[in-house]
PDB file of C-alpha atoms and ligand atoms in Angstrom:
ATOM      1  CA  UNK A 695      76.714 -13.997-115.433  1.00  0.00           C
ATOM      2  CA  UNK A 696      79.084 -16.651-116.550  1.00  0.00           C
ATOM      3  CA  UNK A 697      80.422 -19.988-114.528  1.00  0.00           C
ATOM      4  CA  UNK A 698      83.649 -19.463-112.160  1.00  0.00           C
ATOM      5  CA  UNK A 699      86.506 -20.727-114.121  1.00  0.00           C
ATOM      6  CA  UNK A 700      88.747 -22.639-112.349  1.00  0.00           C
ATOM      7  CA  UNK A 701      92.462 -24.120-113.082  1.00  0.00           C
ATOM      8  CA  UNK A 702      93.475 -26.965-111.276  1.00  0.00           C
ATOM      9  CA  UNK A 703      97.405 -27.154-110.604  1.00  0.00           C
ATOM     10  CA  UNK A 704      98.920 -30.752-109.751  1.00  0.00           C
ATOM     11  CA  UNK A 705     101.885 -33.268-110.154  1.00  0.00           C
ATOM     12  CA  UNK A 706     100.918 -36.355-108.363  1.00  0.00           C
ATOM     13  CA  UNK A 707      98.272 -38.830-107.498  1.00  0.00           C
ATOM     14  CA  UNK A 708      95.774 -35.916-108.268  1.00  0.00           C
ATOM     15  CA  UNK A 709      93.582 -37.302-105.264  1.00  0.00           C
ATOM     16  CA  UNK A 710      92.551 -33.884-104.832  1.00  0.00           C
ATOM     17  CA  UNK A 711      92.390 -33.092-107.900  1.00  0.00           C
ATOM     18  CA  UNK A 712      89.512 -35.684-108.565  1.00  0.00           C
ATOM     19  CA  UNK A 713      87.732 -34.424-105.308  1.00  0.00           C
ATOM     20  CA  UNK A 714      87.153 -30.612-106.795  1.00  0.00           C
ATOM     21  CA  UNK A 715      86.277 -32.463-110.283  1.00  0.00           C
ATOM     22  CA  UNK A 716      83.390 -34.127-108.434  1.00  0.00           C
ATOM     23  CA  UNK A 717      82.477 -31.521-106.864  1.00  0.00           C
ATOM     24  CA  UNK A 718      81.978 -29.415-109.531  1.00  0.00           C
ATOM     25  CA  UNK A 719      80.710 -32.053-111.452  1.00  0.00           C
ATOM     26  CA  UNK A 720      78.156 -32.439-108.716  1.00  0.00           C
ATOM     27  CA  UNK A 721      76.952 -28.574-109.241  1.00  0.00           C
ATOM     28  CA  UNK A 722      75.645 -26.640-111.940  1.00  0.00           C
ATOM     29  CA  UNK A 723      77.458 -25.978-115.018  1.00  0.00           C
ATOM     30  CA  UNK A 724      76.219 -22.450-115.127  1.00  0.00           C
ATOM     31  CA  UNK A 725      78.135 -21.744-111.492  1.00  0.00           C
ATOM     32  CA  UNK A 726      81.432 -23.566-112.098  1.00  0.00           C
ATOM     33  CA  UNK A 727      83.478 -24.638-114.730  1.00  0.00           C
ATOM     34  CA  UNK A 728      86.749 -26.322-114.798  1.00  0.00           C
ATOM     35  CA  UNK A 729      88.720 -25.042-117.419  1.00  0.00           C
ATOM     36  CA  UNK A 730      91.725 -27.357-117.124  1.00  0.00           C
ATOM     37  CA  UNK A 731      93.892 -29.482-115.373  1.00  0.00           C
ATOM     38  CA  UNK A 732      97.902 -28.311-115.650  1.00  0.00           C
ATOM     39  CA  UNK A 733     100.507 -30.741-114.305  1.00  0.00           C
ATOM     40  CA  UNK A 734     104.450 -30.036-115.039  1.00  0.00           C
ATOM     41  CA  UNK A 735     104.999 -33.856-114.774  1.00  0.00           C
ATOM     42  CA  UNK A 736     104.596 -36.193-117.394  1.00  0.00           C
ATOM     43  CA  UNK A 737     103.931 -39.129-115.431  1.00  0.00           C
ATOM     44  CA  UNK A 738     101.798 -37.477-113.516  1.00  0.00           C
ATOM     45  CA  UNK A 739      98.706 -40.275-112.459  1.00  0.00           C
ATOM     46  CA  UNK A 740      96.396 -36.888-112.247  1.00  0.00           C
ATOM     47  CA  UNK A 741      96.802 -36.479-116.259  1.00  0.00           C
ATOM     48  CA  UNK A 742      95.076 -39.816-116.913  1.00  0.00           C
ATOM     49  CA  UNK A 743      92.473 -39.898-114.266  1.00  0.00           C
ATOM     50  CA  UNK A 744      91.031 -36.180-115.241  1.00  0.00           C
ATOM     51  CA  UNK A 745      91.273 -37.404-119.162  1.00  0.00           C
ATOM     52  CA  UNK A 746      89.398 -40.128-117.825  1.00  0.00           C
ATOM     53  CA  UNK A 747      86.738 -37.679-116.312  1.00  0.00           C
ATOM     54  CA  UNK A 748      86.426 -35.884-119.659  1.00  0.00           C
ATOM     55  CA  UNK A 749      88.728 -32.656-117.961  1.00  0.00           C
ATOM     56  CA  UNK A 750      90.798 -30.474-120.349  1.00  0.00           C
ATOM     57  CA  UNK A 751      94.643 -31.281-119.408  1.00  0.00           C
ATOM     58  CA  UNK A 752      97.687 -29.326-119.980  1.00  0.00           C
ATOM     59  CA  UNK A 753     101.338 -30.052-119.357  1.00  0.00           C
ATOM     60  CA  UNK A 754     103.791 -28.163-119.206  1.00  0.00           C
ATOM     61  CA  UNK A 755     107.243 -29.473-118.367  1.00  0.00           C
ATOM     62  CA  UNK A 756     110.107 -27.727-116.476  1.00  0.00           C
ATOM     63  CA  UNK A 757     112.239 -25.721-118.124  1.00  0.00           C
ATOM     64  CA  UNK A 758     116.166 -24.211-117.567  1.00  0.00           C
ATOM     65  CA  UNK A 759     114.269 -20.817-117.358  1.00  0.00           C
ATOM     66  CA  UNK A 760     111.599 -20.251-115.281  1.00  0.00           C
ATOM     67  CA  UNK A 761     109.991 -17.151-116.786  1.00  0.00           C
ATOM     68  CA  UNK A 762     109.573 -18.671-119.766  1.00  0.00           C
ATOM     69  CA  UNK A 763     107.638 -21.484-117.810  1.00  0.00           C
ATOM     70  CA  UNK A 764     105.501 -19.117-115.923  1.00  0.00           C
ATOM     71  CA  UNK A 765     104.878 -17.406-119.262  1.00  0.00           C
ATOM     72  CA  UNK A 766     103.446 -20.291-120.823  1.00  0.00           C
ATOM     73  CA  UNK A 767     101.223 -21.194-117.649  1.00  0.00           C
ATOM     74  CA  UNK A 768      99.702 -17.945-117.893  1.00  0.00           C
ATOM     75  CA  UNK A 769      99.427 -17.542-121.676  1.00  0.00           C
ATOM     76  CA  UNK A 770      96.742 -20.899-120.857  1.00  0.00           C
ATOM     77  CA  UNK A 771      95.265 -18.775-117.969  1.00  0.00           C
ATOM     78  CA  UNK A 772      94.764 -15.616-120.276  1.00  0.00           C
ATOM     79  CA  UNK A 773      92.697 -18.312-122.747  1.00  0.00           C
ATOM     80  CA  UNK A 774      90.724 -19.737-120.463  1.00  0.00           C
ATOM     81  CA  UNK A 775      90.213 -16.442-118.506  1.00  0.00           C
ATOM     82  CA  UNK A 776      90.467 -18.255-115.520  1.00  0.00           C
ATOM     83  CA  UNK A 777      89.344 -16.844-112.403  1.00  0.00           C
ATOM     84  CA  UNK A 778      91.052 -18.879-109.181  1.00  0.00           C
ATOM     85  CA  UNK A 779      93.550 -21.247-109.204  1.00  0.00           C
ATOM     86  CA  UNK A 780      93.789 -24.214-106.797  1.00  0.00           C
ATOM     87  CA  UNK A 781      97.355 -25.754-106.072  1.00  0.00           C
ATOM     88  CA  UNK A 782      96.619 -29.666-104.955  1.00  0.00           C
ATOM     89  CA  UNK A 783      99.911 -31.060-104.696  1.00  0.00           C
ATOM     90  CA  UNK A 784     101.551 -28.353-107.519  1.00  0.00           C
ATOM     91  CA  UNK A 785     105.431 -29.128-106.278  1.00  0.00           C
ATOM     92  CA  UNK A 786     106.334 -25.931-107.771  1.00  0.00           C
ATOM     93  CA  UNK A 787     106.224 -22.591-106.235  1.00  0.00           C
ATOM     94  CA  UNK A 788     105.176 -19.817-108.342  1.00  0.00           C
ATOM     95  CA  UNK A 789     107.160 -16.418-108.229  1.00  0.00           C
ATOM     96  CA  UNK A 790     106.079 -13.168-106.768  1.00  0.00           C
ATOM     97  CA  UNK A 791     105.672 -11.862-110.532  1.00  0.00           C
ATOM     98  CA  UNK A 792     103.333 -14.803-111.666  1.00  0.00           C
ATOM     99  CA  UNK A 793     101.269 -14.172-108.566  1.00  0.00           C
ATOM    100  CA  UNK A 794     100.865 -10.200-109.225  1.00  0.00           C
ATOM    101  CA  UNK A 795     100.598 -10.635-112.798  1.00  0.00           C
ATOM    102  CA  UNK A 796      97.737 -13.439-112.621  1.00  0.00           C
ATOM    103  CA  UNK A 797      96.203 -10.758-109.404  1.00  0.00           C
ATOM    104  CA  UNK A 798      96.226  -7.808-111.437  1.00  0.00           C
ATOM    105  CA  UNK A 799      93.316  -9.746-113.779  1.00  0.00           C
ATOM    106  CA  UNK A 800      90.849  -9.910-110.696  1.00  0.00           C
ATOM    107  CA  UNK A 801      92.211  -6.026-109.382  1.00  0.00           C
ATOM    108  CA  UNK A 802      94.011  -7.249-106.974  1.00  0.00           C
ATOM    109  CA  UNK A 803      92.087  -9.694-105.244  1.00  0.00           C
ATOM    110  CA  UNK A 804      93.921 -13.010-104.398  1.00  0.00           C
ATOM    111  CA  UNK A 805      92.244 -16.156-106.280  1.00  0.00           C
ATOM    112  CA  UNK A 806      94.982 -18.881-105.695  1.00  0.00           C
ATOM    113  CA  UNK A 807      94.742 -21.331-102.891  1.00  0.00           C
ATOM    114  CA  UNK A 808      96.313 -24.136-101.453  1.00  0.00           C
ATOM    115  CA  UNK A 809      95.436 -27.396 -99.701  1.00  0.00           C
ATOM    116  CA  UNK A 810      98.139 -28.263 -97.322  1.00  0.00           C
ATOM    117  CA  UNK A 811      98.553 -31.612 -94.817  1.00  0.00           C
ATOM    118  CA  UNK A 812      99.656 -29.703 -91.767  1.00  0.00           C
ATOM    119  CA  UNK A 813      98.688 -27.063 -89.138  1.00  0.00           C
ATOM    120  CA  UNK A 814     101.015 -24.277 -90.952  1.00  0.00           C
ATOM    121  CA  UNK A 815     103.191 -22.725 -90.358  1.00  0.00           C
ATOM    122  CA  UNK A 816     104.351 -25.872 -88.450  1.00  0.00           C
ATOM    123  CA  UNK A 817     105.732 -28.811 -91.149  1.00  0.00           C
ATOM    124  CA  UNK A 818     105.802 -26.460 -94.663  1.00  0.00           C
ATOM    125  CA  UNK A 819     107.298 -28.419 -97.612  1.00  0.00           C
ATOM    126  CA  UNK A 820     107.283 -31.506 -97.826  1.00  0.00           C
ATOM    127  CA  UNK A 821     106.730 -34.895 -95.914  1.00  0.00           C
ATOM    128  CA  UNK A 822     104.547 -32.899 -93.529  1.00  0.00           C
ATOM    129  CA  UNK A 823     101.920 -35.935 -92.328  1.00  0.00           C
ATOM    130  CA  UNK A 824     105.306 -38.394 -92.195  1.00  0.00           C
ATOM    131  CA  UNK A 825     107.622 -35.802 -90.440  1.00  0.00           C
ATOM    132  CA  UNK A 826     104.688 -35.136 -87.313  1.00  0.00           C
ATOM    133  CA  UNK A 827     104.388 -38.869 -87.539  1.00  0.00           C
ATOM    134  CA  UNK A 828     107.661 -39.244 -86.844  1.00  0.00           C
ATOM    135  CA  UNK A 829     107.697 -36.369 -84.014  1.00  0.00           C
ATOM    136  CA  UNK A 830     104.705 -38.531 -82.180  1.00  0.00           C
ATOM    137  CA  UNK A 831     102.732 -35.692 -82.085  1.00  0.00           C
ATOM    138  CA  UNK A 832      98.734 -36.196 -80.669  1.00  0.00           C
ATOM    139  CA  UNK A 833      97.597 -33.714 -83.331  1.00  0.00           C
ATOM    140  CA  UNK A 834      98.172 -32.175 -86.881  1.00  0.00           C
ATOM    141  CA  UNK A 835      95.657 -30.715 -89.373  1.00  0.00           C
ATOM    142  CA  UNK A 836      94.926 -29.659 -92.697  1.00  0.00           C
ATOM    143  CA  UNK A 837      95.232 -25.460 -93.761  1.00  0.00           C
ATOM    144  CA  UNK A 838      93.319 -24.486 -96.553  1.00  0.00           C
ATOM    145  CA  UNK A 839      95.280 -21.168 -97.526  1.00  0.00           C
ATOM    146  CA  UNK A 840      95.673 -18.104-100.371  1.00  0.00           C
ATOM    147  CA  UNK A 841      99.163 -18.254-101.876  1.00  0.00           C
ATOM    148  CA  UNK A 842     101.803 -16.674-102.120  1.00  0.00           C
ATOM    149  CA  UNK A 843     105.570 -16.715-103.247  1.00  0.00           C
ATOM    150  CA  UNK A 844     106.866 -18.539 -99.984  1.00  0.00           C
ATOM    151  CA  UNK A 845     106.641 -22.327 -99.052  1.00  0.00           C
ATOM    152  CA  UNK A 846     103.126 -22.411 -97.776  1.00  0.00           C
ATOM    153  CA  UNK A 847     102.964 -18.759 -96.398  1.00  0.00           C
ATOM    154  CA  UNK A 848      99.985 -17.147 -97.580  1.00  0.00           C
ATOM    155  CA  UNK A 849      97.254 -15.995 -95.416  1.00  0.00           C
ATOM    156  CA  UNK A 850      95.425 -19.217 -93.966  1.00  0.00           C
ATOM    157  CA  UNK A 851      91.891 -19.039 -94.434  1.00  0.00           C
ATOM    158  CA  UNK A 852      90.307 -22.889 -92.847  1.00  0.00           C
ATOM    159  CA  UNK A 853      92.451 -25.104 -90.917  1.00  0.00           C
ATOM    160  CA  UNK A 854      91.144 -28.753 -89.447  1.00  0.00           C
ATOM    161  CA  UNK A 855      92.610 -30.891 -86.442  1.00  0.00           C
ATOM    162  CA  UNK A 856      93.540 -34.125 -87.653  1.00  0.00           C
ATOM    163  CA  UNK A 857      94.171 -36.255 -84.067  1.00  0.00           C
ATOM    164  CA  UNK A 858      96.184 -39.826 -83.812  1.00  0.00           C
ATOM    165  CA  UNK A 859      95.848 -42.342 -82.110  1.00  0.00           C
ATOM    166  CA  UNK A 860      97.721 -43.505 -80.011  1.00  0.00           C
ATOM    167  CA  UNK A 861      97.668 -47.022 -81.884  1.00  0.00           C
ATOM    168  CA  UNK A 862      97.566 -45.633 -85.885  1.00  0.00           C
ATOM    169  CA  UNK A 863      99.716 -46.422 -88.654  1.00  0.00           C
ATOM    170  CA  UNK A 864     101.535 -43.714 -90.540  1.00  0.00           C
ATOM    171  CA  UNK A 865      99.145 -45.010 -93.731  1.00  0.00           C
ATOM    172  CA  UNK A 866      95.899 -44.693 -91.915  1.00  0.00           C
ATOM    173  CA  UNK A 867      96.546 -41.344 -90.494  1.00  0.00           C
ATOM    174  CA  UNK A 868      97.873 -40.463 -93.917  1.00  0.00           C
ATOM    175  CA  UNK A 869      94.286 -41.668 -95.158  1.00  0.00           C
ATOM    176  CA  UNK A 870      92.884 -39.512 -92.119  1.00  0.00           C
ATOM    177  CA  UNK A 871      94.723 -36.276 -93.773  1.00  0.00           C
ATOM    178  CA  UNK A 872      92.993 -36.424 -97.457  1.00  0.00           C
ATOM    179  CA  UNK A 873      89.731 -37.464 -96.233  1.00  0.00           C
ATOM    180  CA  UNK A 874      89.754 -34.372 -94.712  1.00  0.00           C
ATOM    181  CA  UNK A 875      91.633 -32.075 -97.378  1.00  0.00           C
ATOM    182  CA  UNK A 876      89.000 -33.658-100.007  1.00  0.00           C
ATOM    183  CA  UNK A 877      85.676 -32.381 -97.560  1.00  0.00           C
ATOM    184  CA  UNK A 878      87.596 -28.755 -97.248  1.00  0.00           C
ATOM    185  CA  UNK A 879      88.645 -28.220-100.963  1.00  0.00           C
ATOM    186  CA  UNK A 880      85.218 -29.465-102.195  1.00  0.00           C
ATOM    187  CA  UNK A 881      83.435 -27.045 -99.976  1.00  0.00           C
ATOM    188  CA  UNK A 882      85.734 -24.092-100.585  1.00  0.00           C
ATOM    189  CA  UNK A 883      84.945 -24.942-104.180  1.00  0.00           C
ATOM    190  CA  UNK A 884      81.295 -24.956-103.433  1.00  0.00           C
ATOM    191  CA  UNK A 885      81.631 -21.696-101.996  1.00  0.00           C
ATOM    192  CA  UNK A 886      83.458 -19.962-104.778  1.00  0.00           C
ATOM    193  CA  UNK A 887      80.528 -21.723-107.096  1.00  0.00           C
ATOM    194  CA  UNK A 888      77.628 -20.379-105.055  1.00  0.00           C
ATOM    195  CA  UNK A 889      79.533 -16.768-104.332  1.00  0.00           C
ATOM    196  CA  UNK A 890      80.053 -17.454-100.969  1.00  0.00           C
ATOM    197  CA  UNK A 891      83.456 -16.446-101.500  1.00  0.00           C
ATOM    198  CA  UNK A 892      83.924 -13.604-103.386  1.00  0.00           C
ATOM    199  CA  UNK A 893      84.838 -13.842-106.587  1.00  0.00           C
ATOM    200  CA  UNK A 894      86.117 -10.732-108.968  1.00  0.00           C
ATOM    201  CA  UNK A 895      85.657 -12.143-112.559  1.00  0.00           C
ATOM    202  CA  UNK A 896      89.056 -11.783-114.964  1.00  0.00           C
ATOM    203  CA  UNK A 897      86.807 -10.759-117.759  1.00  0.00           C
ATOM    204  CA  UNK A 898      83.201 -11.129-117.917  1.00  0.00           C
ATOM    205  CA  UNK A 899      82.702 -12.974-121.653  1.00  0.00           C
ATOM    206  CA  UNK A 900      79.085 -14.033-122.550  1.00  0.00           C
TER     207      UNK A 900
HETATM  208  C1  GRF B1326      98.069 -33.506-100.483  1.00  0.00           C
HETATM  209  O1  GRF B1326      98.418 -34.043 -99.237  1.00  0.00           O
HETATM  210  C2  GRF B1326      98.016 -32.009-100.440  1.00  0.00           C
HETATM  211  O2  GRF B1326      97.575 -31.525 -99.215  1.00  0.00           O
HETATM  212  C3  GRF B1326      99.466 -31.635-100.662  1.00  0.00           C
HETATM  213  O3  GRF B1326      99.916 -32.548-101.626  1.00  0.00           O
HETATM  214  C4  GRF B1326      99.172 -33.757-101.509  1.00  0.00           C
HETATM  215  C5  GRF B1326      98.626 -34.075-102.859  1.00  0.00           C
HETATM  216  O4  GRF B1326      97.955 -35.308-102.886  1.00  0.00           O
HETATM  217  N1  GRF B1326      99.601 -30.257-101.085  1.00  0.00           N
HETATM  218  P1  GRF B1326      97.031 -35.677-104.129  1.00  0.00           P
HETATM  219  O5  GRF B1326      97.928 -35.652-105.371  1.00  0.00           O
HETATM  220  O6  GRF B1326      95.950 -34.657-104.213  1.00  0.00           O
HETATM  221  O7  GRF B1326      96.522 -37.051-103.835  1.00  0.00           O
END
């Protein structure tokens, strides 16, 4: 049996990112591999901190036509045979085609999640820790969820409180918010690793 190979999918910081590169770092080789690291930004901090970490990067840029962008992205997923990806902060959806296309490898299971800073479906898109901030609200939360071609609409699979108080700053709760998405992406990594989450292989290669 052959490591789960995962793609990583990010444009920013890449604080995420780094979390689910030290967690698999932190396991055994033979259970989990990270193939690469894709951004679609250039100036992307993520690029340079997973070089630094020794992880295989890939960018690919924005293009005028977005099936030919999509190809490309999976043409790197075909390589790799990769068998989940995980969005962490990917500011790009991906279209109903990409998603079916990269589904029909795994028959049809769903092997692409997304770490979000809200309780969806309240505060999709972005801004979502500064917008509830902004509302006062006593609670939000993080939703670890399968995606698909809407803003933050797949099925939600974990989902954590994340409560203010009364006296916090917008930048400590903010801090709040990853601590928390970094503990539930590592683990759902660790679980996809161990085959605690099923996993149906693209193609099994010795
Ligand atoms: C995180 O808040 C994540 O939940 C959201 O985008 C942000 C990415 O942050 N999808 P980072 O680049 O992982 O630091």
């Amino acid at each position: 049996m052959r490591p789960v190979r995962i793609a990583i999918f990010a444009s920013g910081t890449g604080s995420n990112a780094m979390a689910l590169v030290a967690k698999a770092q932190e396991l055994s080789k033979e259970k989990i591999e990270i193939a690469f690291i894709l951004s679609d930004k250039p100036a992307a901090p993520v690029l340079e901190k997973a070089k630094n970490a020794g992880v295989r990067t890939y960018l690919v840029e924005k293009k005028a036509d977005r099936k030919a962008h999509e190809a490309e992205v999976l043409s790197l997923l075909h390589e790799y045979h990769v068998d989940w990806i995980f969005l962490a902060g990917y500011m790009r959806l991906l279209s109903a085609d990409f998603i079916q296309h990269f589904r029909q490898w795994h028959e049809g299971a769903e092997q692409i999640v997304n770490i979000h800073p809200s309780l969806l479906p309240a505060y999709p898109g972005v801004d979502s820790i500064a917008r509830a901030f902004s509302d006062s609200v006593k609670e939000s939360g993080v939703t670890l969820h399968l995606v698909d071609e809407g803003m933050d609409t797949g099925r939600i699979l974990v989902q954590e409180i994340v409560c203010r108080s009364q006296d916090s700053t917008l930048p400590a709760w903010t801090q709040q918010f990853h601590e928390v998405e970094h503990r539930l992406y590592s683990q759902f990594l660790e679980n996809v690793a161990l085959g605690r989450q099923p996993t149906v292989y693209f193609k099994e290669t010795p």
